[in-house]
Amino acid sequence: MTTTAPETGALEAVFEAAVAADERIEPRDWMPDAYRATLVRQIAQHAHSEIIGMQPEANWITRAPSLRRKAILMAKVQDEAGHGLYLYSAAETLGTGRDELLDKLHAGRQRYSSIFNYPTLTWADVGAIGWLVDGAAITNQVPLCRCSYGPYARAMVRICKEESFHQRQGYELLLALSRGTEAQHAMAQDAVNRWWWPSLMMFGPPDDESAHSSQSMAWKIKRHSNDELRQRFVDICVPQAESLGLTLPDPDLRWNEERGHHDFGAIDWDEFHEVLRGNGPCNEQRITQRRRAHEEGAWVREAAAAYATKHAAEHGEATA
Amino acid sequence: MTAALALGDDALVLSHRLGEWAGHAPVLEEEVALANIALDLLGQARVLLSLVGDEDELAYLREERAFRNVQLVEQPNGDFAHTIARQLYFSAYQRSLYEQLAADADSPFAPIAAKAVKEVAYHRDHAEHWTLRLGDGTPESHSRMQQALDALWRFTGELFEPVEGLSVDRDALRDGWLTDVTDVLRRATLTLPDGPQLGAWTAGAGRQGIHTEPFGRMLAEMQHLHRSHPGATW
């Protein structure tokens, strides 16, 4: 094995130089095993989040209160399935398969975003998800458009465009409620109260507890720390909440002139860890529905495969 | 205008049923495809209902007996084969219908049909491909598909009942539909169901506001939020 060491060293040097020069790493390029593994984990988790994330919103498709809102929501859920497909494709360039990743999701061996373990209890939750959850996702994802791994970065460019559109629609939904009847306004405020803190948790644990952060930043997979992005998100949301005519449920939230940022209250990290451990309000429900859809669809996928095999064989014989 | 209401309700109700699949489809590609079809149909429904009045009033404030859709589109999704059988029957009908309407310069529906015909051709294509895969896939998928076709067959006759204000050549519509469906089923190694296409209860019933039991429950879910906030805008 010692004979290959200098060669690996040379490859590693080329890789490091490419990352340092802000060049994109492409699927056929050499990359460290750990870089590959980190990307598979992150892209898979991202893809899974799109797929599981369809559930809380799809929960309201059949109850959307106007046909216009129903069309917007259906289009959004459809986009999420599309984002899942882009991301599974990006993950596949790293030498894994969609089926394998889905199996890991179903077995609980890969994660999805903790936010989708919260329930959508009213129509206003659909707006709060658009404004806050998609808003947090965009804050996280825009820097990923410059991620060092090419296929992931390119997927993010496409996804961010669509996500920004959804986010504006969510904001507009809340605005309509906030300016509507008293009951609608109360519904909007209640949804923001329930989604605000979980949205802040979407940026992950604080910097001093984030296991993968420093290596990901060195590899330029990540460009900013969790706490930096969380602060950016809070600073963006405060004026938006004001123009919505809604309040954010944090008594400690105030402008800090000295820092040029908003100070905000302490996040309940115990809750965050419980949700990650599988003990959030909807963890069980979400994964059960996903598994059931997959299991109940098995005969359909088998039929498609059998049909393809049959007809590929016929075609092969005809042309042979 | 009864015809706009009938065609609009067909699209609205089927769109709703397809929307129920979101998050439950057998493959991700079908999440995209079913939502896509649902959206096309919802778009058609909105245009058609707007010819009659306010789209939301019509969708959310009419009771079951005032809906004019055929019973076929309100049938529950069942398994994937039932959804595809319903989709094949309906999209083959919708394609023939819209082709006729688009070609008829005198029809008030010509402009709508001209746009919709491209969408429904895609829906029909999607249904055909899945009918082939399921019919000619595994023994299980073949039997499920045949069962679904048989179960929904009795709702197909209603598609060709007269609709007030809808001027079409109904014989041509029916013949075109039958040729089309028969051909797809033959290629899918499936058999055209041989029972009656119209039950005593389904003879033009949906068009007269007589529906099947699952429909009321579907409307209860669809309308409950809108009805809970009278006069609100969303």
XYZ file of C-alpha atoms in Angstrom:
554
model
C 0.000 0.000 0.000
C 2.935 2.329 0.541
C 3.478 2.500 -3.223
C 0.103 4.173 -3.760
C 0.613 6.735 -1.030
C 2.522 9.295 -3.126
C -0.106 8.995 -5.868
C -2.986 9.614 -3.454
C -1.013 12.481 -2.052
C -0.729 14.013 -5.521
C -4.471 13.564 -6.177
C -5.270 15.089 -2.849
C -3.076 18.065 -3.684
C -4.933 18.569 -6.973
C -8.257 18.374 -5.117
C -7.156 20.823 -2.428
C -5.867 23.232 -5.060
C -9.162 23.073 -6.990
C -11.173 23.765 -3.832
C -8.830 26.599 -2.854
C -9.197 28.153 -6.312
C -13.027 27.958 -6.032
C -13.180 25.510 -8.897
C -15.996 22.987 -9.059
C -15.392 19.338 -8.259
C -17.155 17.164 -10.844
C -18.322 13.503 -10.612
C -15.310 12.043 -12.461
C -12.771 14.000 -10.427
C -10.869 12.353 -7.629
C -12.177 13.349 -4.218
C -11.407 12.249 -0.652
C -13.667 9.446 0.589
C -14.795 11.589 3.484
C -15.747 14.445 1.118
C -17.818 12.004 -0.926
C -19.466 10.554 2.188
C -20.275 13.995 3.587
C -21.881 15.046 0.327
C -23.913 11.864 0.028
C -25.161 12.345 3.568
C -26.022 16.009 3.047
C -27.582 15.716 -0.428
C -29.584 12.633 0.570
C -30.860 14.379 3.673
C -31.781 17.338 1.516
C -33.604 15.130 -1.018
C -35.427 13.270 1.757
C -36.511 16.614 3.235
C -38.171 17.573 -0.042
C -40.055 14.292 -0.137
C -41.137 14.185 3.507
C -41.785 17.924 3.294
C -44.591 17.258 0.825
C -46.680 15.701 3.597
C -47.402 18.636 5.916
C -48.495 20.763 2.973
C -50.311 18.049 1.040
C -52.304 17.707 4.255
C -54.156 20.898 3.180
C -54.552 20.390 -0.576
C -58.023 18.886 -0.203
C -59.103 21.662 2.174
C -57.595 24.763 0.537
C -60.191 27.533 0.939
C -60.140 28.931 -2.617
C -59.398 27.444 -6.004
C -56.559 29.894 -6.554
C -54.879 28.846 -3.297
C -55.478 25.215 -4.094
C -53.733 25.578 -7.462
C -50.770 27.353 -5.843
C -50.439 24.671 -3.179
C -50.659 21.794 -5.665
C -47.999 23.424 -7.819
C -45.795 23.834 -4.787
C -46.080 20.226 -3.679
C -45.396 19.150 -7.249
C -42.258 21.319 -7.281
C -41.076 19.641 -4.101
C -41.284 16.214 -5.703
C -39.295 17.672 -8.606
C -36.673 19.055 -6.218
C -36.405 15.623 -4.653
C -35.743 14.188 -8.099
C -32.999 16.734 -8.894
C -31.335 16.054 -5.585
C -31.458 12.263 -5.862
C -29.854 12.669 -9.288
C -27.130 14.843 -7.787
C -26.535 12.216 -5.082
C -26.362 9.492 -7.736
C -23.388 11.215 -9.374
C -21.494 10.260 -6.223
C -21.993 6.563 -6.836
C -25.105 5.804 -4.821
C -28.615 4.956 -6.059
C -32.002 6.490 -5.380
C -33.414 3.150 -4.256
C -30.598 2.682 -1.793
C -31.112 6.180 -0.391
C -34.862 5.663 -0.064
C -34.255 2.374 1.721
C -32.023 4.192 4.186
C -34.669 6.848 4.730
C -37.324 4.203 5.339
C -35.039 2.324 7.717
C -34.364 5.529 9.670
C -30.668 5.420 8.766
C -30.705 8.767 6.981
C -32.413 11.898 8.216
C -34.619 14.619 6.848
C -35.091 18.140 8.136
C -36.457 18.256 11.693
C -39.007 20.904 10.686
C -41.257 18.434 8.876
C -41.972 16.651 12.127
C -44.287 19.488 13.114
C -47.995 19.273 12.226
C -49.979 21.627 9.973
C -52.996 22.312 12.167
C -54.655 25.178 10.316
C -54.675 26.671 6.834
C -52.411 29.485 8.071
C -49.695 26.895 8.670
C -49.376 26.598 4.908
C -48.506 30.302 4.803
C -46.152 30.051 7.777
C -44.324 27.173 6.096
C -43.973 29.219 2.918
C -42.750 32.321 4.674
C -40.642 30.908 7.505
C -39.674 27.367 6.549
C -38.983 28.133 2.895
C -37.384 31.397 3.997
C -34.996 29.522 6.278
C -34.345 26.960 3.565
C -33.457 29.703 1.081
C -31.136 31.397 3.568
C -29.411 28.035 3.962
C -29.444 27.123 0.297
C -28.431 30.275 -1.527
C -24.796 29.862 -0.365
C -24.989 26.227 -1.552
C -25.298 27.551 -5.116
C -21.541 28.189 -4.726
C -20.833 24.822 -3.107
C -17.621 23.146 -4.274
C -19.422 20.097 -5.694
C -20.732 21.015 -9.169
C -23.864 18.839 -9.479
C -25.118 19.929 -6.051
C -24.414 23.598 -6.735
C -26.275 23.439 -10.058
C -29.261 21.672 -8.494
C -29.394 24.416 -5.870
C -29.518 27.167 -8.484
C -32.669 25.680 -9.967
C -34.212 24.880 -6.613
C -33.581 28.316 -5.117
C -35.428 30.036 -7.956
C -38.543 27.988 -7.338
C -38.240 28.199 -3.558
C -38.122 32.011 -3.645
C -41.354 31.974 -5.584
C -42.983 29.703 -2.997
C -41.727 31.857 -0.205
C -43.346 34.980 -1.652
C -46.597 33.073 -2.094
C -46.497 31.968 1.550
C -45.906 35.530 2.663
C -48.784 36.726 0.504
C -51.063 34.028 1.952
C -50.276 35.224 5.490
C -50.751 38.837 4.465
C -54.240 38.048 3.149
C -55.083 36.347 6.457
C -53.525 39.066 8.564
C -55.617 41.697 6.775
C -58.725 39.523 6.715
C -61.291 38.891 9.429
C -60.392 38.787 13.093
C -60.518 34.988 13.028
C -58.196 34.863 10.017
C -55.729 37.240 11.659
C -55.719 35.127 14.817
C -55.151 32.017 12.723
C -52.122 33.629 11.070
C -50.649 34.765 14.396
C -51.128 31.333 15.930
C -49.343 29.682 13.006
C -46.381 32.068 13.257
C -46.225 31.427 17.001
C -45.952 27.680 16.394
C -43.509 27.782 13.438
C -41.072 30.491 14.496
C -38.824 28.504 16.843
C -38.794 25.302 14.793
C -37.746 27.437 11.802
C -34.765 28.811 13.748
C -33.790 25.226 14.562
C -33.550 24.478 10.828
C -30.080 26.052 10.818
C -28.824 23.249 12.987
C -27.078 23.206 16.355
C -25.047 26.191 17.582
C -21.573 26.515 16.063
C -19.756 25.100 19.088
C -21.844 21.902 18.890
C -21.949 21.398 15.141
C -20.033 18.211 14.385
C -19.531 18.550 10.638
C -19.275 22.310 10.280
C -15.549 23.043 10.242
C -14.669 20.279 7.786
C -17.574 21.229 5.503
C -16.460 24.828 5.543
C -12.874 23.860 4.745
C -14.163 21.866 1.768
C -16.395 24.768 0.727
C -19.485 22.605 0.886
C -20.690 25.049 3.494
C -19.912 28.753 3.243
C -21.286 30.134 6.503
C -21.729 28.787 10.007
C -25.113 27.765 11.395
C -25.231 30.711 13.774
C -24.306 33.210 11.059
C -27.118 31.997 8.830
C -29.585 31.917 11.709
C -28.728 35.521 12.572
C -29.152 36.559 8.938
C -32.586 34.901 8.894
C -33.749 36.634 12.077
C -32.610 39.999 10.714
C -34.584 39.387 7.503
C -37.740 38.200 9.278
C -38.189 40.976 11.831
C -39.154 43.721 9.343
C -41.195 41.243 7.310
C -43.221 40.312 10.399
C -43.849 44.008 11.010
C -45.170 44.578 7.527
C -47.317 41.485 7.881
C -48.818 42.983 11.024
C -47.823 39.906 13.014
C -45.530 39.474 15.990
C -42.739 36.972 16.539
C -43.118 34.945 19.755
C -39.885 36.019 21.428
C -39.887 38.540 24.313
C -36.097 38.856 24.067
C -36.096 39.878 20.422
C -34.703 43.401 20.010
C -32.391 45.429 17.813
C -28.813 45.648 19.047
C -27.317 48.871 17.776
C -23.791 47.872 18.723
C -23.829 44.570 16.814
C -25.977 45.842 14.008
C -28.145 42.737 14.442
C -31.200 41.602 16.332
C -30.622 39.845 19.612
C -32.988 36.969 20.157
C -33.957 34.521 22.895
C -32.549 31.111 23.666
C -33.577 28.204 21.498
C -34.941 25.135 23.244
C -32.211 22.717 22.204
C -33.744 19.916 24.261
C -36.772 20.018 21.988
C -34.493 20.053 18.934
C -32.624 16.959 20.116
C -35.861 15.159 20.986
C -37.190 15.781 17.475
C -33.920 14.551 15.958
C -34.120 11.460 18.139
C -37.483 10.648 16.582
C -39.667 11.997 19.379
C -41.135 15.039 17.632
C -44.878 15.450 17.152
C -45.040 13.783 13.704
C -41.860 11.705 13.251
C -43.733 8.434 13.461
C -46.587 9.580 11.233
C -44.301 11.000 8.525
C -42.083 7.965 8.168
C -45.035 5.576 8.366
C -46.815 7.357 5.524
C -43.634 7.373 3.422
C -43.048 3.655 4.026
C -46.659 2.851 3.306
C -46.643 4.761 0.007
C -43.499 2.885 -0.962
C -44.811 -0.541 0.090
C -48.239 -0.062 -1.437
C -46.569 1.102 -4.640
C -44.288 -1.943 -4.894
C -46.606 -3.844 -7.247
C -46.780 -0.798 -9.541
C -42.997 -0.503 -9.742
C -42.709 -4.258 -10.311
C -45.256 -4.015 -13.127
C -43.352 -1.169 -14.784
C -40.093 -3.121 -14.525
C -41.662 -6.330 -15.887
C -43.226 -4.437 -18.768
C -39.929 -2.720 -19.602
C -38.039 -6.029 -19.544
C -40.621 -7.747 -21.727
C -40.646 -5.047 -24.312
C -36.915 -4.413 -24.253
C -36.422 -8.133 -25.008
C -38.896 -8.020 -27.890
C -37.195 -4.971 -29.272
C -33.795 -6.613 -28.894
C -34.915 -9.740 -30.776
C -36.445 -7.676 -33.539
C -33.288 -5.716 -34.146
C -30.806 -8.558 -33.555
C -75.156 27.617 -18.705
C -75.488 23.977 -17.764
C -72.789 22.702 -20.104
C -70.069 24.921 -18.611
C -71.117 23.787 -15.164
C -71.099 20.120 -16.183
C -67.669 20.258 -17.812
C -66.295 22.495 -15.058
C -67.538 20.176 -12.319
C -66.018 17.152 -14.064
C -62.630 18.846 -14.076
C -62.957 20.224 -10.546
C -63.920 16.931 -8.958
C -61.350 14.799 -10.768
C -58.673 17.354 -9.943
C -59.592 17.055 -6.279
C -59.383 13.277 -6.366
C -55.955 13.406 -8.007
C -54.840 15.945 -5.406
C -55.495 13.302 -2.754
C -52.565 11.314 -4.171
C -50.000 13.939 -3.145
C -47.452 12.258 -0.911
C -48.877 8.774 -1.563
C -47.784 7.933 -5.126
C -45.886 4.715 -5.921
C -42.887 6.576 -7.427
C -41.717 10.168 -7.282
C -42.263 10.637 -10.996
C -45.946 9.907 -10.392
C -46.112 12.511 -7.625
C -45.122 14.975 -10.319
C -47.361 13.548 -13.044
C -50.547 13.199 -10.973
C -50.160 16.682 -9.501
C -49.514 18.001 -12.986
C -52.732 16.494 -14.325
C -54.647 17.698 -11.273
C -53.388 21.221 -11.900
C -54.355 21.162 -15.565
C -57.846 20.029 -14.625
C -58.148 22.636 -11.914
C -57.158 25.271 -14.460
C -59.888 24.043 -16.813
C -62.404 24.010 -13.970
C -61.620 27.586 -13.023
C -62.128 28.872 -16.568
C -65.344 26.905 -17.058
C -66.868 27.795 -13.687
C -65.999 31.443 -14.214
C -68.232 31.407 -17.290
C -71.107 30.569 -14.957
C -70.358 32.756 -11.938
C -67.842 33.143 -9.126
C -65.561 30.103 -9.150
C -65.249 29.890 -5.377
C -68.955 30.337 -4.688
C -69.653 27.572 -7.163
C -66.978 25.232 -5.826
C -67.428 25.799 -2.120
C -71.029 26.811 -1.525
C -73.055 24.414 -3.620
C -74.334 21.261 -2.005
C -74.020 17.798 -3.441
C -77.321 17.888 -5.320
C -76.258 20.999 -7.249
C -73.084 19.486 -8.693
C -73.327 18.397 -12.335
C -70.224 16.203 -12.748
C -70.451 12.635 -13.987
C -70.239 9.986 -11.296
C -67.073 8.537 -12.832
C -64.856 11.411 -11.685
C -66.102 11.348 -8.081
C -65.197 7.686 -7.585
C -62.595 7.242 -4.834
C -58.977 6.750 -5.920
C -58.785 3.117 -4.804
C -55.467 1.541 -5.701
C -53.248 2.909 -8.476
C -55.020 0.705 -11.042
C -58.414 2.243 -10.174
C -56.965 5.718 -10.533
C -55.462 4.825 -13.905
C -58.647 3.134 -15.155
C -60.689 6.199 -14.183
C -58.079 8.363 -15.872
C -58.070 6.310 -19.070
C -61.854 6.333 -19.394
C -62.142 10.011 -18.615
C -59.172 11.389 -20.536
C -60.111 9.436 -23.666
C -63.575 11.010 -23.412
C -62.231 14.471 -22.678
C -59.825 14.313 -25.590
C -62.520 13.336 -28.110
C -64.860 15.949 -26.675
C -62.368 18.802 -26.723
C -61.170 17.893 -30.190
C -64.724 18.256 -31.416
C -65.320 21.469 -29.521
C -62.024 22.991 -30.625
C -62.883 22.283 -34.255
C -66.357 23.825 -33.986
C -66.017 27.538 -34.663
C -69.597 28.128 -33.468
C -69.066 26.525 -30.079
C -68.712 28.916 -27.144
C -66.214 26.371 -25.793
C -63.929 26.459 -28.824
C -61.275 28.783 -27.291
C -61.169 26.841 -24.007
C -61.097 23.516 -25.833
C -58.244 24.669 -28.059
C -56.020 25.122 -25.016
C -57.333 22.152 -23.038
C -56.995 19.683 -25.885
C -53.195 19.799 -25.587
C -53.401 19.062 -21.882
C -55.900 16.232 -22.196
C -53.860 14.611 -24.966
C -51.029 14.418 -22.444
C -53.354 13.021 -19.754
C -54.646 10.404 -22.174
C -51.090 9.454 -23.104
C -50.093 9.092 -19.456
C -53.131 6.867 -18.785
C -52.398 4.764 -21.860
C -48.810 4.123 -20.830
C -49.759 3.071 -17.342
C -52.562 0.865 -18.669
C -49.990 -0.889 -20.840
C -47.496 -1.293 -17.994
C -50.083 -2.560 -15.528
C -52.002 -4.719 -18.002
C -48.908 -6.255 -19.520
C -46.711 -6.117 -16.403
C -46.989 -8.819 -13.732
C -49.916 -11.236 -13.108
C -50.818 -9.151 -10.070
C -50.850 -5.846 -11.912
C -52.785 -7.411 -14.781
C -55.486 -8.672 -12.468
C -55.705 -5.416 -10.524
C -56.005 -3.423 -13.740
C -58.722 -5.680 -15.122
C -60.635 -5.439 -11.842
C -60.426 -1.672 -11.891
C -61.614 -1.447 -15.487
C -64.540 -3.737 -14.692
C -65.488 -1.871 -11.532
C -65.613 1.530 -13.226
C -67.170 0.386 -16.488
C -70.746 1.022 -15.356
C -69.948 4.720 -14.905
C -68.778 5.222 -18.502
C -72.184 5.363 -20.219
C -72.972 8.636 -18.511
C -70.190 10.321 -20.458
C -72.334 10.127 -23.575
C -75.665 11.273 -22.166
C -76.950 14.569 -23.576
C -75.900 17.740 -21.771
C -78.005 20.850 -22.114
C -76.136 23.525 -24.058
C -73.446 21.158 -25.291
C -73.641 20.701 -29.005
C -71.587 17.686 -30.008
C -71.948 14.686 -32.264
C -72.555 12.184 -29.489
C -72.408 9.129 -31.717
C -69.004 10.170 -33.004
C -67.897 10.924 -29.459
C -68.976 7.516 -28.268
C -67.568 5.622 -31.246
C -64.257 7.462 -31.075
C -63.998 6.774 -27.346
C -64.820 3.091 -27.717
C -62.321 2.567 -30.533
C -59.642 4.346 -28.554
C -60.236 2.486 -25.273
C -60.643 -0.881 -27.013
C -57.324 -0.441 -28.781
C -55.433 0.476 -25.603
C -56.927 -2.454 -23.692
C -56.112 -4.899 -26.475
C -52.481 -3.781 -26.519
C -52.399 -4.013 -22.732
C -53.607 -7.669 -22.945
C -56.778 -6.625 -21.108
C -60.406 -7.286 -21.982
C -63.076 -4.707 -22.619
C -65.587 -5.140 -19.771
C -68.832 -6.686 -21.004
C -71.376 -5.432 -18.463
C -73.789 -2.560 -19.049
C -72.208 0.874 -19.361
C -75.105 2.429 -17.523
C -76.657 1.123 -14.328
C -80.275 1.994 -13.511
C -78.977 4.518 -11.035
C -76.216 6.038 -13.152
C -78.288 6.877 -16.241
C -77.336 10.505 -16.607
C -77.610 10.833 -12.853
C -74.540 12.922 -12.040
C -75.568 15.501 -14.610
C -78.865 15.813 -12.741
C -77.191 16.155 -9.363
C -77.653 12.557 -8.263
C -74.308 11.329 -6.966
C -72.728 8.360 -5.245
C -72.150 8.161 -1.488
C -68.428 8.970 -1.389
C -69.066 12.310 -3.089
C -70.735 14.008 -0.130
C -67.795 13.178 2.090
C -65.387 14.509 -0.511
C -67.314 17.795 -0.618
C -67.437 18.010 3.178
C -63.656 17.944 3.258
C -63.243 20.277 0.300
C -65.695 22.899 1.524
C -65.393 22.873 5.290
C -62.800 25.624 5.739
C -64.359 27.967 3.214
C -67.791 27.462 4.783
C -66.440 28.009 8.304
C -65.541 31.606 7.464
C -68.514 33.095 5.611
C -67.633 36.169 3.589
C -63.885 35.884 4.201
C -61.413 36.299 1.362
C -58.346 34.107 1.109
